[in-house]
XYZ file of C-alpha atoms in Angstrom:
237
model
C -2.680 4.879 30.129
C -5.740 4.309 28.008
C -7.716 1.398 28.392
C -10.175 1.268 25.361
C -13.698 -0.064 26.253
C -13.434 -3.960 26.630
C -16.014 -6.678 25.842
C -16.660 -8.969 28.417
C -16.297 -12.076 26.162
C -14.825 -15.348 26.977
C -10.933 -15.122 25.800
C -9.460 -19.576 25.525
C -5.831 -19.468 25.128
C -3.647 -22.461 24.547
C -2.865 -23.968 27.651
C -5.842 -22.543 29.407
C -7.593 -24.197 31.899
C -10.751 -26.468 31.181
C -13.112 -23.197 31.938
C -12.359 -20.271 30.082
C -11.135 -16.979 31.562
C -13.431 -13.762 31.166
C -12.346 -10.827 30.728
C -14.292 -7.975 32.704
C -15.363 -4.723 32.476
C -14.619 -3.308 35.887
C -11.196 -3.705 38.122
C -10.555 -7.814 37.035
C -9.114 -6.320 33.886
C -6.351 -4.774 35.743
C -3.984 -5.914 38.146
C -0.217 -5.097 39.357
C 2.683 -7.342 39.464
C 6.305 -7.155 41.428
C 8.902 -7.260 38.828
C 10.075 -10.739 40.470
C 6.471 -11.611 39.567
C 6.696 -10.707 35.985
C 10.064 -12.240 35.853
C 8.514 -15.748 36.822
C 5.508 -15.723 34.442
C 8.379 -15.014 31.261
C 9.986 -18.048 32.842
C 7.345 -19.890 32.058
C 7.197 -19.701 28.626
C 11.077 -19.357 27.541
C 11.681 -18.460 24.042
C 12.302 -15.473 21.303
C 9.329 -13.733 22.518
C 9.595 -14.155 25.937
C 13.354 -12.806 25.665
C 12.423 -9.843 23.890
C 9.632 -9.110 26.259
C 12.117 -9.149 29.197
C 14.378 -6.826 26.536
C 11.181 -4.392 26.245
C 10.272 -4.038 29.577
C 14.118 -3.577 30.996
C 14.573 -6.997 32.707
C 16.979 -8.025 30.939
C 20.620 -7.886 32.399
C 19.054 -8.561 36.099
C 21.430 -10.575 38.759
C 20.375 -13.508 39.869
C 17.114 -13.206 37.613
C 15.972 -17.136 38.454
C 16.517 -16.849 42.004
C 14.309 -13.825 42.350
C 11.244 -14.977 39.467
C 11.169 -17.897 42.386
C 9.883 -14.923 45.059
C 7.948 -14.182 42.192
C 6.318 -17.758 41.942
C 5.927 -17.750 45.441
C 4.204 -14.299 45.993
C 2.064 -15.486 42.527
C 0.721 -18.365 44.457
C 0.239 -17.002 47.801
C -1.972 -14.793 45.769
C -3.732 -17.611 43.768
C -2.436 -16.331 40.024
C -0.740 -19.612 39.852
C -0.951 -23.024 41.068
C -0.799 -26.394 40.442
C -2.398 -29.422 38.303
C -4.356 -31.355 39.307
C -1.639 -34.182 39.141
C 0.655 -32.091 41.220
C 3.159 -32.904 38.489
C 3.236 -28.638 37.162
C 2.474 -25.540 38.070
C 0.118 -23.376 35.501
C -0.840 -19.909 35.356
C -4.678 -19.026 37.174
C -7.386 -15.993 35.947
C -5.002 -12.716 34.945
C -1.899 -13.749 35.155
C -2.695 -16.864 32.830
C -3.594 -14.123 30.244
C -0.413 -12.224 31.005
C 1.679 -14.718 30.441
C 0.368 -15.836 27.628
C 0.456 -12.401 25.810
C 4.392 -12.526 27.489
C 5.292 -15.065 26.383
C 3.787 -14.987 22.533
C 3.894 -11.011 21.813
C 4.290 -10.619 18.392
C 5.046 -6.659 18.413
C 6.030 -4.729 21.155
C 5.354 -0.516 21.560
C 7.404 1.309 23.876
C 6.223 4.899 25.037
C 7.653 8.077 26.599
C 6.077 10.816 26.926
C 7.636 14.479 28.199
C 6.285 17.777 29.305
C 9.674 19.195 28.761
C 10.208 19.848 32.210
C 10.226 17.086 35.383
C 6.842 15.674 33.654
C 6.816 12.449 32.176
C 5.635 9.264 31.869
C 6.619 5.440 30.426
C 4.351 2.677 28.768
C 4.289 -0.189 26.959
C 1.833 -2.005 24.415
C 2.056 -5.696 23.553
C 0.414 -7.388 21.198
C -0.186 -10.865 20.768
C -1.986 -13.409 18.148
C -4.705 -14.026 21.007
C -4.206 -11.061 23.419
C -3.055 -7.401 24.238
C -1.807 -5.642 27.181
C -0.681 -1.980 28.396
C 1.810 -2.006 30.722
C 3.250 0.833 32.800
C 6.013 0.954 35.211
C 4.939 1.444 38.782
C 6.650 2.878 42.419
C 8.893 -0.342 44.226
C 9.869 -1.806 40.995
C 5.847 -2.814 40.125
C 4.378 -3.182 36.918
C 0.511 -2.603 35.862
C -1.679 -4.763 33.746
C -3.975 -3.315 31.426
C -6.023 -6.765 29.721
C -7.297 -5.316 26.307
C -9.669 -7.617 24.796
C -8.335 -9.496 22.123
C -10.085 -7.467 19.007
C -9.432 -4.526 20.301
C -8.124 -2.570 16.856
C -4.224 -1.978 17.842
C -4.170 0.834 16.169
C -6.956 2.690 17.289
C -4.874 1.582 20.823
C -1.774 2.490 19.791
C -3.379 6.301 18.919
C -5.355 6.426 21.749
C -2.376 6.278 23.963
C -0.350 8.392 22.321
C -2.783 11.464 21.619
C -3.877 10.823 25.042
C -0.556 12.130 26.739
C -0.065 14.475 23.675
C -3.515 16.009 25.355
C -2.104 16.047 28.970
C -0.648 19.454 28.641
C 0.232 22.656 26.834
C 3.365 21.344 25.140
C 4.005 17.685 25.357
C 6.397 15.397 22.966
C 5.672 11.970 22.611
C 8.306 9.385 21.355
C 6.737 5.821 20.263
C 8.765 3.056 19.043
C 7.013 -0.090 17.706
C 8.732 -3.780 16.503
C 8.287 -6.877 15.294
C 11.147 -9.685 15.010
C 11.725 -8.395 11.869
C 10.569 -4.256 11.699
C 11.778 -1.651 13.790
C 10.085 1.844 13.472
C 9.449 4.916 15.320
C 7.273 7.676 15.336
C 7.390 11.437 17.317
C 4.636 13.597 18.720
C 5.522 17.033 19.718
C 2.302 19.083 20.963
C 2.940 22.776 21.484
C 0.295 25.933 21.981
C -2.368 23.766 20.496
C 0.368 22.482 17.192
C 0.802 19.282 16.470
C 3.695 18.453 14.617
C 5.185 14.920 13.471
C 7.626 12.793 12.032
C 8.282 8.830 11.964
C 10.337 6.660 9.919
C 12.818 3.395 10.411
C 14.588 3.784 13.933
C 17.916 4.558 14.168
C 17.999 6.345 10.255
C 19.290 9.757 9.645
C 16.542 11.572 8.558
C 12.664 10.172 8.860
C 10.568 9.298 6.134
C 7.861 11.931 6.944
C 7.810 14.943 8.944
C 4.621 17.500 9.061
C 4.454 20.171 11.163
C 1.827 22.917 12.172
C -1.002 20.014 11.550
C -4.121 19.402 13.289
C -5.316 15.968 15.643
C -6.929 14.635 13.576
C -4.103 14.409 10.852
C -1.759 13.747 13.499
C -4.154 10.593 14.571
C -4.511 9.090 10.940
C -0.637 9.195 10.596
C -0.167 7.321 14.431
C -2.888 4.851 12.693
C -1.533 3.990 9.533
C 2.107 3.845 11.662
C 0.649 1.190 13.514
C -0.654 -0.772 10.131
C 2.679 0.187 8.376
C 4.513 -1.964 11.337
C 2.895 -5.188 10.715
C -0.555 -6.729 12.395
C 0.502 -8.892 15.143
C -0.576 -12.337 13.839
């Protein structure tokens, strides 16, 4: 996935501890998680958003969800992501995972991607988007996620298009299916990529026919559309 240059500025999120995380440059700004992990740090912060998180990223529907986000907690702790006050009276989340879980827990729009050679290639990822934070996720070997910590201002759409032309580059013909909501908007858009063609189409998800569809266009144009996609969805506020 594409991880857009970050600024390492101080990100405070509610809830944060007294000293304010940084975000880094380097390796800090990325970090895997066990599903049972992930699972624990939604638990944290129940709610709409939380719920439709779990919904995004296909946790939904698990068996025995609580008993296993409690592995989570304790493989989160034996790796110092969370821990408790300082009263002993709570447990909070530490460093990356208290950015996680905040952006978890709060998203505001959520962007699910697939991408397809045609063939046995093909690849899964995730964007969400926050009032205070954004994060790419993609779906790992033994049921592991990855953490991508985009830096707050970090222009979603110029995300959004990055990651999308970026597998539309990753071979000769490549389609690339994107599907961004809010609560309230539900929208998709398709990339297909063929002998150097780039053709697409987007509209509300689920509906007959899509609102646009241009074919035989260049990168660029195909860019500016995934951009103004990403605007006509709703900022994440």
């Amino acid at each position: 996935m594409v991880n857009p240059q970050s600024n390492p500025e101080e990100a405070v999120m509610t809830g944060a501890p007294s000293q304010p995380m940084k975000l880094a440059t380097t390796s800090d700004d990325q970090i895997g998680l066990s599903y049972a992990e992930v699972l624990y740090l939604l638990a944290m912060g129940p709610g709409p958003a939380a719920e439709r998180t779990r919904e995004t990223l296909l946790l939904d529907g698990i068996d025995d969800a609580e008993k296993i986000s409690l592995i989570g907690a304790s493989a989160l702790m034996a790796r110092g992501l969370i821990a408790f006050t300082e009263d002993g009276e709570s447990i909070g989340a530490v460093d990356q995972a208290l950015y996680i879980r905040f952006v978890l827990t709060n998203a505001t729009r959520w962007t699910a991607f697939q991408a397809t050679d045609g063939g046995e290639g093909g690849d899964t990822g995730f964007f969400i988007e926050s009032p205070r934070g954004q994060l790419l996720v993609q779906p790992r070997a033994f049921d592991t996620w990855w953490f991508v910590l985009l830096h707050p201002d970090a222009a979603a759409s110029d995300v959004l298009a990055a990651t999308a032309l970026g597998w539309g580059d990753s071979a000769p013909e490549m389609a690339v299916f994107i599907r961004s909501r809010t609560m309230t908007v539900d929208r998709s858009f398709t990339i297909h990529v063929a002998a150097g063609s780039w053709s697409y189409a987007f509209g509300v998800t689920g509906a007959p026919e899509p609102e646009q569809r241009r074919e035989d266009v260049s990168r660029a144009d195909t860019e500016a559309a995934v951009k103004g996609f990403a605007d006509s969805v709703g900022e994440a506020s």
